[in-house]
mmCIF file of C-alpha atoms (C1' of nucleotides) in Angstrom:
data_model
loop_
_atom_site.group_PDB
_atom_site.id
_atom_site.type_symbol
_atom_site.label_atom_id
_atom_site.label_comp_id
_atom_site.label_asym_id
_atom_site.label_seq_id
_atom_site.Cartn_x
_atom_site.Cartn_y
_atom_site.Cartn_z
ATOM 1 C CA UNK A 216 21.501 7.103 18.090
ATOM 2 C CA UNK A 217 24.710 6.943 19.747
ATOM 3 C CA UNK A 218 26.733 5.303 17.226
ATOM 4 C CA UNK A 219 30.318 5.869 18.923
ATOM 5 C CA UNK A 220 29.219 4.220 22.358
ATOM 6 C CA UNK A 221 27.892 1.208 20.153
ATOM 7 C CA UNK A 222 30.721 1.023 17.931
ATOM 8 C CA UNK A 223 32.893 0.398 21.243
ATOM 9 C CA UNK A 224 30.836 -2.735 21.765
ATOM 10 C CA UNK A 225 31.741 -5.926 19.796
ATOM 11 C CA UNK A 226 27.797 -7.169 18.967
ATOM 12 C CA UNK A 227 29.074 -11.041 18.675
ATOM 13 C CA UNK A 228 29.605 -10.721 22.378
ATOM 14 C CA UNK A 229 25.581 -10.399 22.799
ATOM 15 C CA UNK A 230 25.397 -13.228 20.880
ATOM 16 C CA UNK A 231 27.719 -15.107 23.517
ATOM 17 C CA UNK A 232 26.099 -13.565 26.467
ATOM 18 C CA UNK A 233 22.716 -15.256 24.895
ATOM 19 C CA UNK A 234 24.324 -18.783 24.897
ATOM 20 C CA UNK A 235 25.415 -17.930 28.447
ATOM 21 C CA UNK A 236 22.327 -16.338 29.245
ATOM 22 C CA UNK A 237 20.578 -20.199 27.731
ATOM 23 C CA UNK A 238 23.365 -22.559 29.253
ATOM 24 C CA UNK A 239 24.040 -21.076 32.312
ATOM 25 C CA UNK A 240 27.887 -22.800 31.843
ATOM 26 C CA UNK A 241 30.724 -21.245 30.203
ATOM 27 C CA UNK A 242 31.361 -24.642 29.027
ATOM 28 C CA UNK A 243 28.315 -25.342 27.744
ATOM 29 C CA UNK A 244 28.062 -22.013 26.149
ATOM 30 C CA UNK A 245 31.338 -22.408 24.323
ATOM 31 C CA UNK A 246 30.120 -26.049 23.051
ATOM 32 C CA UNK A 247 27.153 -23.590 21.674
ATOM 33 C CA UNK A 248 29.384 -21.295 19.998
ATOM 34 C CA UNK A 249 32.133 -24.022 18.759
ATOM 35 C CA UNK A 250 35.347 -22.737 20.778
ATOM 36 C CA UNK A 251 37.237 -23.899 24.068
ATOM 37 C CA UNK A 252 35.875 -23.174 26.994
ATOM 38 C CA UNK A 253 39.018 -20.476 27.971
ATOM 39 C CA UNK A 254 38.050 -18.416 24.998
ATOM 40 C CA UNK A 255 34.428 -18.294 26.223
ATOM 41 C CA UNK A 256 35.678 -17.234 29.627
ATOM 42 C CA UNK A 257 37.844 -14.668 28.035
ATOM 43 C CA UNK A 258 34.409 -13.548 26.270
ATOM 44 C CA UNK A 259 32.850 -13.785 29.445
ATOM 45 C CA UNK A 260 35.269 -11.426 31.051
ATOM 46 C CA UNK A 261 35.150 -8.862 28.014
ATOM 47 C CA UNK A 262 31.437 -8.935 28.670
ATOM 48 C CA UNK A 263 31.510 -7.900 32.131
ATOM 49 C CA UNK A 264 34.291 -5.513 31.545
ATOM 50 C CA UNK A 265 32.166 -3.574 28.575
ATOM 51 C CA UNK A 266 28.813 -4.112 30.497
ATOM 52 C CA UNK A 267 30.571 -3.074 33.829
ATOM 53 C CA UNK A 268 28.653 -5.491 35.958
ATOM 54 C CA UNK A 269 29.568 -9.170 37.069
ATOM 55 C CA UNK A 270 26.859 -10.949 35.532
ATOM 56 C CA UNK A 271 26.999 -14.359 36.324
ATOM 57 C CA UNK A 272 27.967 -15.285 39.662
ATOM 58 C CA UNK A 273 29.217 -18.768 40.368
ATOM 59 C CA UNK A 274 27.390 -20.827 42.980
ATOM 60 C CA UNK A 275 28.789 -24.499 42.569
ATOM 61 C CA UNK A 276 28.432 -25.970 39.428
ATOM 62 C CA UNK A 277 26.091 -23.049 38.527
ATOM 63 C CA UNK A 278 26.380 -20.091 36.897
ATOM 64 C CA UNK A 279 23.670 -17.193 39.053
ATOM 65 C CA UNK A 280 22.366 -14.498 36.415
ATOM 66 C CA UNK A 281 23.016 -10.807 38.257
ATOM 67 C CA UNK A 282 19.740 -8.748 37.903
ATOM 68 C CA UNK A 283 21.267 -6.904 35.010
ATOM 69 C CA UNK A 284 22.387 -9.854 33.764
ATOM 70 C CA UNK A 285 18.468 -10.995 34.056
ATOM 71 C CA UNK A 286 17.066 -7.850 32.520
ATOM 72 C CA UNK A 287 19.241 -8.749 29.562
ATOM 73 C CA UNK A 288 17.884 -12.193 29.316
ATOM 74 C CA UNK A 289 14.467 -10.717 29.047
ATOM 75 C CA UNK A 290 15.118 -8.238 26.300
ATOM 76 C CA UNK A 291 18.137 -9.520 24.240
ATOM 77 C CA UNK A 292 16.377 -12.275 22.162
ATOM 78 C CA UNK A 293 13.927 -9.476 20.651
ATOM 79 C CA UNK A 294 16.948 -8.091 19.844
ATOM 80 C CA UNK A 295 18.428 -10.964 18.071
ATOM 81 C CA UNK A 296 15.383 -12.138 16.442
ATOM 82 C CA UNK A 297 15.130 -8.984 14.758
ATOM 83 C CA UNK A 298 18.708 -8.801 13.663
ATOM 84 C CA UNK A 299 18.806 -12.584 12.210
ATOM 85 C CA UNK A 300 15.337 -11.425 10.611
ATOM 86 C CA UNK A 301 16.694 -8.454 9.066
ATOM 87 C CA UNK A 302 19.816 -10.519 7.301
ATOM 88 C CA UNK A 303 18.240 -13.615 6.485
ATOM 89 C CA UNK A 304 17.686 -13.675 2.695
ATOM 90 C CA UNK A 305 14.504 -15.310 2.501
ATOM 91 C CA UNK A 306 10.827 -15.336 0.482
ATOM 92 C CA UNK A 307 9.529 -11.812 0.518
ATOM 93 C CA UNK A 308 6.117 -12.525 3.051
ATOM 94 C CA UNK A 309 3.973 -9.395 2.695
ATOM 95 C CA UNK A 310 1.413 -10.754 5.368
ATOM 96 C CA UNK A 311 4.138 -10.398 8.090
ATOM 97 C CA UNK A 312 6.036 -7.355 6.690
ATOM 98 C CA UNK A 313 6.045 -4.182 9.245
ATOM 99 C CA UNK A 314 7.125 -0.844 7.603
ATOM 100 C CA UNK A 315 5.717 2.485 6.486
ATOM 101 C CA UNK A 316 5.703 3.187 2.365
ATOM 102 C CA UNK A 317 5.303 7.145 1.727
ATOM 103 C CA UNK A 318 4.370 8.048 -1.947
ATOM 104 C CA UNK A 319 3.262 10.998 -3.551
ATOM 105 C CA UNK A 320 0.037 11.308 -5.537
ATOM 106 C CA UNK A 321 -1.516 13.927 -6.974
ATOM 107 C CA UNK A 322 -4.950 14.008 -5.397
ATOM 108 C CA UNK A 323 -7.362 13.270 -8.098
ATOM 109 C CA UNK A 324 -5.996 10.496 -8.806
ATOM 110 C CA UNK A 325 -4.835 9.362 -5.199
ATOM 111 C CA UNK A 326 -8.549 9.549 -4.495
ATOM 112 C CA UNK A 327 -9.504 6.834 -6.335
ATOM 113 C CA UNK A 328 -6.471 5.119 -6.299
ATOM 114 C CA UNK A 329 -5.891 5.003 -2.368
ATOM 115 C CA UNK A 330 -9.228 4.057 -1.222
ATOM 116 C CA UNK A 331 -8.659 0.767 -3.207
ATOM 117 C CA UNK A 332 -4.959 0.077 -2.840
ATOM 118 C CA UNK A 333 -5.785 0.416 1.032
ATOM 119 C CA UNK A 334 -8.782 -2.149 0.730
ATOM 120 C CA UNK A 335 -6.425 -4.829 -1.001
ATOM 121 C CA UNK A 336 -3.143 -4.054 1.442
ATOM 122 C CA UNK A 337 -5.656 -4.028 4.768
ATOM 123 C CA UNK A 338 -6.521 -7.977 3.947
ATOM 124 C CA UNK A 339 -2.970 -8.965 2.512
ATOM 125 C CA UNK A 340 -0.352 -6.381 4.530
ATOM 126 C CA UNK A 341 -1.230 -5.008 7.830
ATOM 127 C CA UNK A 342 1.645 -4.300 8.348
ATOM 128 C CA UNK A 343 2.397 -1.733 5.846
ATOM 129 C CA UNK A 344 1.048 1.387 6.499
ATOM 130 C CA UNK A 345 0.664 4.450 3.477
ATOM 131 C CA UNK A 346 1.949 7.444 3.887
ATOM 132 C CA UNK A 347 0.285 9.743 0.723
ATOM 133 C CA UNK A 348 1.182 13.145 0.264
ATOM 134 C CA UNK A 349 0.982 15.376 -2.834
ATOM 135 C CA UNK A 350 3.325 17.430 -2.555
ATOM 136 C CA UNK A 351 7.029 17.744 -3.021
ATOM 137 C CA UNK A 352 10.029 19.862 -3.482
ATOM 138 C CA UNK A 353 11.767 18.314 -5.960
ATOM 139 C CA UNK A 354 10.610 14.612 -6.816
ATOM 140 C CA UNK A 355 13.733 13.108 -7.910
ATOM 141 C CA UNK A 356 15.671 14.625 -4.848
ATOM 142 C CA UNK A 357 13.450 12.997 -2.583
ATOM 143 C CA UNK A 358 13.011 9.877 -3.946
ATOM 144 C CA UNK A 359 17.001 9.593 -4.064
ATOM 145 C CA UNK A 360 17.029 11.151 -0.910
ATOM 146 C CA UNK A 361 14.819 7.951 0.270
ATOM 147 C CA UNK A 362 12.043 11.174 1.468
ATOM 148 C CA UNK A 363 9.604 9.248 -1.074
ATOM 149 C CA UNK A 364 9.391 5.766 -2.223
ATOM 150 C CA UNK A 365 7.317 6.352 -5.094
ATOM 151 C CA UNK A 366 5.550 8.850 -6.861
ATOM 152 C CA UNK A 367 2.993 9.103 -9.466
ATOM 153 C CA UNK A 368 3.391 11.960 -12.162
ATOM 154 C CA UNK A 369 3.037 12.868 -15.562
ATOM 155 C CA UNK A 370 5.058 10.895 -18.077
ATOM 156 C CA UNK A 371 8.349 13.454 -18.640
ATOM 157 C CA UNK A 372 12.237 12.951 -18.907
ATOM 158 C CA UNK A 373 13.850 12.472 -15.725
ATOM 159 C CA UNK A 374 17.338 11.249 -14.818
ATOM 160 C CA UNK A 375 18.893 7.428 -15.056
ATOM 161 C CA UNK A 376 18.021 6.496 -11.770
ATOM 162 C CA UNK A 377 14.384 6.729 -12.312
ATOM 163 C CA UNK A 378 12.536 3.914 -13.669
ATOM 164 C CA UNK A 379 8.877 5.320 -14.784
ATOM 165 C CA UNK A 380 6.208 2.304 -14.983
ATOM 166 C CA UNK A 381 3.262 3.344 -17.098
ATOM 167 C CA UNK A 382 -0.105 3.381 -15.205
ATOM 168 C CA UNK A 383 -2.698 5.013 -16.856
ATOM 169 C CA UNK A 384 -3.862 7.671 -19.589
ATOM 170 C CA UNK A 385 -6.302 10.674 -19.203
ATOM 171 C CA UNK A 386 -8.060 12.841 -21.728
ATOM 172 C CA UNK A 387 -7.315 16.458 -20.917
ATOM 173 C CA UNK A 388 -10.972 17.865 -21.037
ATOM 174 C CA UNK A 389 -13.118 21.250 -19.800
ATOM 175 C CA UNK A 390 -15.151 20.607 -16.966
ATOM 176 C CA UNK A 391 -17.869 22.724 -15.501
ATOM 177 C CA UNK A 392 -21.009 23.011 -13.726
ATOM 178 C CA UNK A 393 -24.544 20.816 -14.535
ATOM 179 C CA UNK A 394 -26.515 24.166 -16.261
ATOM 180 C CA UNK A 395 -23.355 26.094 -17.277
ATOM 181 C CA UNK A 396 -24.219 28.438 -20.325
ATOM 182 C CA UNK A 397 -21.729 26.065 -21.944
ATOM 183 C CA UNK A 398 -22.797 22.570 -20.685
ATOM 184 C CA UNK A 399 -25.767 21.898 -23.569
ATOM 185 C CA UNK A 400 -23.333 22.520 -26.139
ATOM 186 C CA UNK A 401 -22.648 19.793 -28.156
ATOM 187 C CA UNK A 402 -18.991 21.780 -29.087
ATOM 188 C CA UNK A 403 -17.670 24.686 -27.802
ATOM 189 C CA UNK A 404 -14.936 26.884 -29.207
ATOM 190 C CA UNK A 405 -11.821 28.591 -27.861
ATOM 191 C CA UNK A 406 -13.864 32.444 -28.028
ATOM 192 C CA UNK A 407 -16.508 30.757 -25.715
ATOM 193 C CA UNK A 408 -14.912 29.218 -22.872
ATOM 194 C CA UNK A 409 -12.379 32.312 -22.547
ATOM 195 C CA UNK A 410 -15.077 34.495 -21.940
ATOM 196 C CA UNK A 411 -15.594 32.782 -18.233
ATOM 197 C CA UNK A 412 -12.801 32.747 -15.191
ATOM 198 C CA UNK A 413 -10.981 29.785 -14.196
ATOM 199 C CA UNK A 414 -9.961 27.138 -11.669
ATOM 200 C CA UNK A 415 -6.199 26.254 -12.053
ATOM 201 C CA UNK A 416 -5.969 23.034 -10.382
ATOM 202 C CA UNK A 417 -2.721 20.888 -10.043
ATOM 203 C CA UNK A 418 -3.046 17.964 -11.858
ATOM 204 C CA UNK A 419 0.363 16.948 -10.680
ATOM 205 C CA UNK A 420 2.073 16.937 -7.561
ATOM 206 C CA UNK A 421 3.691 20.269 -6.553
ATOM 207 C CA UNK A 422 5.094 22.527 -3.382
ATOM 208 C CA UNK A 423 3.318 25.507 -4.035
ATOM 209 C CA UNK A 424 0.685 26.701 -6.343
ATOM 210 C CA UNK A 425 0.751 30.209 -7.602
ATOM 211 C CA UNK A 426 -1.145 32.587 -10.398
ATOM 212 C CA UNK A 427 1.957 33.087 -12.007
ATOM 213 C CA UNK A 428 2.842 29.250 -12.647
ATOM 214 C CA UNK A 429 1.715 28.758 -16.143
ATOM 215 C CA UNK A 430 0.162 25.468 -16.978
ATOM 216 C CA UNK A 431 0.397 23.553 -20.290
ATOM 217 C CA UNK A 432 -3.055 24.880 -20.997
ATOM 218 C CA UNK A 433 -1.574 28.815 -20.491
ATOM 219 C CA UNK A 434 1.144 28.208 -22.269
ATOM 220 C CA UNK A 435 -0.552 26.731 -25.814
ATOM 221 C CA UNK A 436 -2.666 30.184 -25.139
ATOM 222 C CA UNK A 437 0.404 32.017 -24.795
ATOM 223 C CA UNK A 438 1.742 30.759 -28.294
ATOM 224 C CA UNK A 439 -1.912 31.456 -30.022
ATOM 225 C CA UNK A 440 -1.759 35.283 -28.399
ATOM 226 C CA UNK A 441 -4.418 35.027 -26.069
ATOM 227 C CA UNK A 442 -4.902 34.151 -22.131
ATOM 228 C CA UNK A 443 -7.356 33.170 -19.606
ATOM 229 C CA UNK A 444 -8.422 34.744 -16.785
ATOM 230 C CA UNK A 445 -7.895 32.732 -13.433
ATOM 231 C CA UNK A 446 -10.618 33.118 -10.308
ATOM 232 C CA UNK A 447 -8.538 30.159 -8.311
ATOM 233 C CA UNK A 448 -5.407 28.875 -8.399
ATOM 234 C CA UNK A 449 -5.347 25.450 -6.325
ATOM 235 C CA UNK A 450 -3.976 22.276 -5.580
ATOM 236 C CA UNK A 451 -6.947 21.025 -3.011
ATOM 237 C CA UNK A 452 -9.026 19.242 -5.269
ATOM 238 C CA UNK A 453 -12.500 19.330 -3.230
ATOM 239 C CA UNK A 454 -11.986 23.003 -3.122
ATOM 240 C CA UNK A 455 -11.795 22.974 -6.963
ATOM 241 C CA UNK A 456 -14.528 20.924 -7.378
ATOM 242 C CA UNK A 457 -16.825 22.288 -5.160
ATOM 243 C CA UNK A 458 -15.599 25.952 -6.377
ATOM 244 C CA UNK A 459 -16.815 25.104 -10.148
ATOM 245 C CA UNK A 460 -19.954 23.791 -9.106
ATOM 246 C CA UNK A 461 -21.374 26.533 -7.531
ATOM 247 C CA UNK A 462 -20.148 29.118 -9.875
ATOM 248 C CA UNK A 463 -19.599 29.655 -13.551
ATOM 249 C CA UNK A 464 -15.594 28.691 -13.638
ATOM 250 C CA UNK A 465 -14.466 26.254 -15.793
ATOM 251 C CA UNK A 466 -11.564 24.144 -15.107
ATOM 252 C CA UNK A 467 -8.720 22.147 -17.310
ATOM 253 C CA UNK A 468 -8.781 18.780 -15.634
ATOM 254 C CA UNK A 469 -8.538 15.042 -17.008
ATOM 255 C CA UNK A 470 -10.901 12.527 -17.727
ATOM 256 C CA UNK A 471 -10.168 9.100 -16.170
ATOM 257 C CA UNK A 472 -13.002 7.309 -16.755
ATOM 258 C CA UNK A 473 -16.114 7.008 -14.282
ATOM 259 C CA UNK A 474 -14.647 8.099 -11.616
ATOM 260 C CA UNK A 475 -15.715 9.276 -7.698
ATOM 261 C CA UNK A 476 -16.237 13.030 -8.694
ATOM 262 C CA UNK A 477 -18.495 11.913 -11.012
ATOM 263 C CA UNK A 478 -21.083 10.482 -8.204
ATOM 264 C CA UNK A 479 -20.136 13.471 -5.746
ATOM 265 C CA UNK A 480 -20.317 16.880 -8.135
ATOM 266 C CA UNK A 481 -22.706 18.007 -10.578
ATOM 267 C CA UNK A 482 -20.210 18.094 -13.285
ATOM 268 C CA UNK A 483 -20.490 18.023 -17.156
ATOM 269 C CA UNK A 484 -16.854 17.326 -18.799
ATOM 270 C CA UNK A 485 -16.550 18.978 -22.359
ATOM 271 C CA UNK A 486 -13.602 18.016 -24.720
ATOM 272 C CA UNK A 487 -11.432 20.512 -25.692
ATOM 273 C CA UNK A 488 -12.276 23.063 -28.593
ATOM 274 C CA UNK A 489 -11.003 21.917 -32.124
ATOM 275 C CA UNK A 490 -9.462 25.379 -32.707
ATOM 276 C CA UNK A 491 -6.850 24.764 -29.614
ATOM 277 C CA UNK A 492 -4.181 22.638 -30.174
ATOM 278 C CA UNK A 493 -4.058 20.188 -27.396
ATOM 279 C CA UNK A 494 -2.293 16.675 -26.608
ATOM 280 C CA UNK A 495 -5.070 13.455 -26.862
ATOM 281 C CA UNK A 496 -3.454 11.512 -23.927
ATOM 282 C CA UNK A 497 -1.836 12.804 -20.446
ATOM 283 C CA UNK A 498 0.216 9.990 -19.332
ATOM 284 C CA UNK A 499 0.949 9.011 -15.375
ATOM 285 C CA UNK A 500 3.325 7.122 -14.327
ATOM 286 C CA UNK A 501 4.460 5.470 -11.419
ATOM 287 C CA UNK A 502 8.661 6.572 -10.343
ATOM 288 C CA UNK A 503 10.699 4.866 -7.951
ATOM 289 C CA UNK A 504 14.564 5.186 -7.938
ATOM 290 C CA UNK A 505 17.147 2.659 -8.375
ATOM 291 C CA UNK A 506 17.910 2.386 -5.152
ATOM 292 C CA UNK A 507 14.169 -0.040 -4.753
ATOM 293 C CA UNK A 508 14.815 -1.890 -7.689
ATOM 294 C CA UNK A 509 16.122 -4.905 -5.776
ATOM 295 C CA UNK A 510 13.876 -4.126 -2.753
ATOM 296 C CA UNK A 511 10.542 -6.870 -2.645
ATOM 297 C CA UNK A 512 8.541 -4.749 -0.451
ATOM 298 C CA UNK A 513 8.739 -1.848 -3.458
ATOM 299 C CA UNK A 514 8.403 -4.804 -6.457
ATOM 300 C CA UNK A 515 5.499 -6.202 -4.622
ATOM 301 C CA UNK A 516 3.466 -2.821 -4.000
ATOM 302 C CA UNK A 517 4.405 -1.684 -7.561
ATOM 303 C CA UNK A 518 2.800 -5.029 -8.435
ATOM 304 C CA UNK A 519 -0.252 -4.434 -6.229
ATOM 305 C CA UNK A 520 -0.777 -0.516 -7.603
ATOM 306 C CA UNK A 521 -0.844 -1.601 -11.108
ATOM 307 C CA UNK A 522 -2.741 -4.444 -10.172
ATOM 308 C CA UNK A 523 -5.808 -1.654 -9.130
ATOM 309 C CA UNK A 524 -5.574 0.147 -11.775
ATOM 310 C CA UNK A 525 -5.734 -2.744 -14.096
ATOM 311 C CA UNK A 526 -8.806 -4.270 -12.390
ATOM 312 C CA UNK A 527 -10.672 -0.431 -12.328
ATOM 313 C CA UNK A 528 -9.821 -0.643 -16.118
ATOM 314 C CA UNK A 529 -11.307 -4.154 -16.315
ATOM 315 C CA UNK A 530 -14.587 -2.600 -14.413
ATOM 316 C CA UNK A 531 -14.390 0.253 -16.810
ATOM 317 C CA UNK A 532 -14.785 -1.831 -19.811
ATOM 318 C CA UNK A 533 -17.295 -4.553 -18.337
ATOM 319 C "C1'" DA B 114 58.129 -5.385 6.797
ATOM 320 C "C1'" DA B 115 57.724 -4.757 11.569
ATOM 321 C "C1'" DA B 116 54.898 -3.888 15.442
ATOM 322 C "C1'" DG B 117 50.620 -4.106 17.629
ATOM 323 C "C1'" DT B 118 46.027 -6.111 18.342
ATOM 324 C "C1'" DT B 119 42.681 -9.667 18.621
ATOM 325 C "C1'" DA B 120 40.944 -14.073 19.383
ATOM 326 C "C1'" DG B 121 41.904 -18.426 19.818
ATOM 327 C "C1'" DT B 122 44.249 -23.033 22.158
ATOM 328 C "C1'" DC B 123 46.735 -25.617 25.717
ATOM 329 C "C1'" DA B 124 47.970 -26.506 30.312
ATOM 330 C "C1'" DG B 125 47.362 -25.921 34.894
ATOM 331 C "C1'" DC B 126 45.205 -23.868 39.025
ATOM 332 C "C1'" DG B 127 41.674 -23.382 42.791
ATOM 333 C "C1'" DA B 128 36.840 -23.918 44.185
ATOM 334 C "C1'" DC B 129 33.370 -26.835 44.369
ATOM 335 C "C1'" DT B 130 30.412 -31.329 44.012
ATOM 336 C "C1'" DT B 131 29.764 -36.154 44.233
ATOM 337 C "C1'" DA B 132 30.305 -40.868 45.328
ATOM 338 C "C1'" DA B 133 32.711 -44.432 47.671
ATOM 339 C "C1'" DT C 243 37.116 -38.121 54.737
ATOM 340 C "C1'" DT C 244 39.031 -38.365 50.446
ATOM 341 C "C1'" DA C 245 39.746 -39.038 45.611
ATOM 342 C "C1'" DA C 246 37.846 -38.098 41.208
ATOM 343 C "C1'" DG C 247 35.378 -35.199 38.323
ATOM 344 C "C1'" DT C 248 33.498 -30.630 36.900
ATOM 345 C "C1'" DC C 249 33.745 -25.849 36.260
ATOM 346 C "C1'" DG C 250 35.584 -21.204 35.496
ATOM 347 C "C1'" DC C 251 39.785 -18.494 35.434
ATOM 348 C "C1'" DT C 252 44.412 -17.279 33.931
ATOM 349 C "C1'" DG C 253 49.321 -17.426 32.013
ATOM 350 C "C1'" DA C 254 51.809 -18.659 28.058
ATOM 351 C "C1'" DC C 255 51.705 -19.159 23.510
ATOM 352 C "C1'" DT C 256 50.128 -18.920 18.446
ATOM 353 C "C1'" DA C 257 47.949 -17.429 14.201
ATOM 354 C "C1'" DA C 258 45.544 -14.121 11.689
ATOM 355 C "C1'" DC C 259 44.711 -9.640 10.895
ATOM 356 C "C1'" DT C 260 45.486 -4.482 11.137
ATOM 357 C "C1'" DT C 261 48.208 -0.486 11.551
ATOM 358 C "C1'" DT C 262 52.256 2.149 10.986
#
DNA sequence: AAAGTTAGTCAGCGACTTAA
DNA sequence: TTAAGTCGCTGACTAACTTT
């Protein structure tokens, strides 16, 4: 945007050429504005000296629009409507608002999450359109940055200007194939599921995924001496699934209740061993930074996505 | 604090319209 | 035709604000 050419043009006189542009009398048009009619014509003149053309041309008693001065009149109220609309302070009207929210979910959960936050916005905004990604470089950075509005990830320390709103738990479990050696067992130990390759899939958002990236889950190994042996390292969560249901890998993933996988894959979800040391609950949360505290488009959708997740906990219990 | 800039008013002008 | 009224423009001036 050329910023210096537009700083060289005082926007009130728009709003003068638009009384001008309505009256067609600089008298008139200063009534409009409240000031003498030699102060409008000084306007007047400051308007065709900045817009280099004439504008108005005097024919009598009238005032003749110039065709620029014309092609203004047709585009300058848009203009002005949109300006008034953007500083008037008024009741937050989601049915009307136009804008694009981008937020980043990690895809298991955006899957079920999505679908249904897009079902409720399509009736109540149309205007706001999702933009869901699930990755990022650094997720405080970008949602300082104004990059992301929001993103959901797991519950951990992050600086003052991020305000974390709980959404839901998980239960880190083992999932695997329907028929695994493993899958009739009522309990299985740490020895057993070792002895079979895994799928390392991102639970959280991330840039890049790599074999050497330890997870939680290699890291408790690490600390009881042993390790797992990886077959797929991946954040693309069909891939996962469809990678451990065609072969013997097992994969770390969290339980959420009944969710979409559950229809689509052939899955069996164990809990984890007794003999490894593991957290009950993985917390996600829902971040947004300071800066969209005050902002009602942000307060409403924050409303809205814990609104789905409460009513998919409501179905979950009826 | 002085000088410069900006935006306003007042008074008066010329061009034009209207009504007698 | 002419006088009165209307309209936009401009010079002179002022007040408020900004810059030096």
């Amino acid at each position: 945007m050329n910023l210096q050419k537009l700083s060289r043009l005082d926007l009130n006189l728009l709003v003068a050429l638009q009384a001008l542009l309505e009256e067609r009398s600089v008298t008139r048009a200063a009534k409009r504005l409240f000031i003498t009619q030699p102060a409008m014509s000084r306007v007047l003149q400051r308007l065709r000296q900045q817009l280099d053309d004439p504008l108005f041309t005097r024919s009598g008693n009238e005032l003749v629009a110039t065709p620029k001065a014309q092609d203004l009149q047709l585009r300058l109220p848009a203009m002005l409507d949109g300006i008034l609309a953007m500083i008037s302070v008024g009741v937050f009207d989601p049915a009307s608002h136009v804008g694009e929210i981008t937020i980043a979910v990690p895809e298991f959960f955006a899957i079920s999450l999505v679908s249904r936050l897009i079902e409720s916005l399509s009736v109540v905004a149309p205007g706001v359109v999702l933009s869901v990604s699930s990755d990022t470089d650094s997720v405080e950075r970008e949602l300082a940055e104004g990059i992301l509005d929001f993103a959901i990830d797991i519950d951990k320390p992050l600086g003052m200007d991020i305000e974390a709103t709980h959404l839901v738990n998980y239960s880190p479990s083992i999932w695997m194939r329907e028929g695994h050696p493993l899958a009739e067992q009522h309990s299985i130990s740490l020895d057993e599921i070792l002895e079979y390759p895994f799928v390392q899939y991102y639970l959280l958002i991330a840039k890049r995924v790599s074999a050497r990236t330890d997870a939680r889950f290699d890291k408790t190994l690490r600390k009881l001496g042993r390790k797992r042996t990886k077959a797929l390292v991946t954040k693309q969560f069909m891939t996962a699934m469809e990678t451990i249901s065609r072969s013997n890998c097992l994969m770390v993933a969290a339980r959420y209740g009944h969710t979409i996988e559950e229809n689509t894959y052939p899955i069996v979800r164990k809990g984890f061993p007794d003999d490894l040391p593991h957290e009950q609950t993985i917390t996600l949360v829902l971040l947004q930074h300071k800066r969209t505290f005050e902002s009602p488009i942000h307060c409403w959708l924050v409303s809205q996505i814990t609104g789905v997740i409460m009513n998919k906990e409501a179905q979950k219990v009826g």
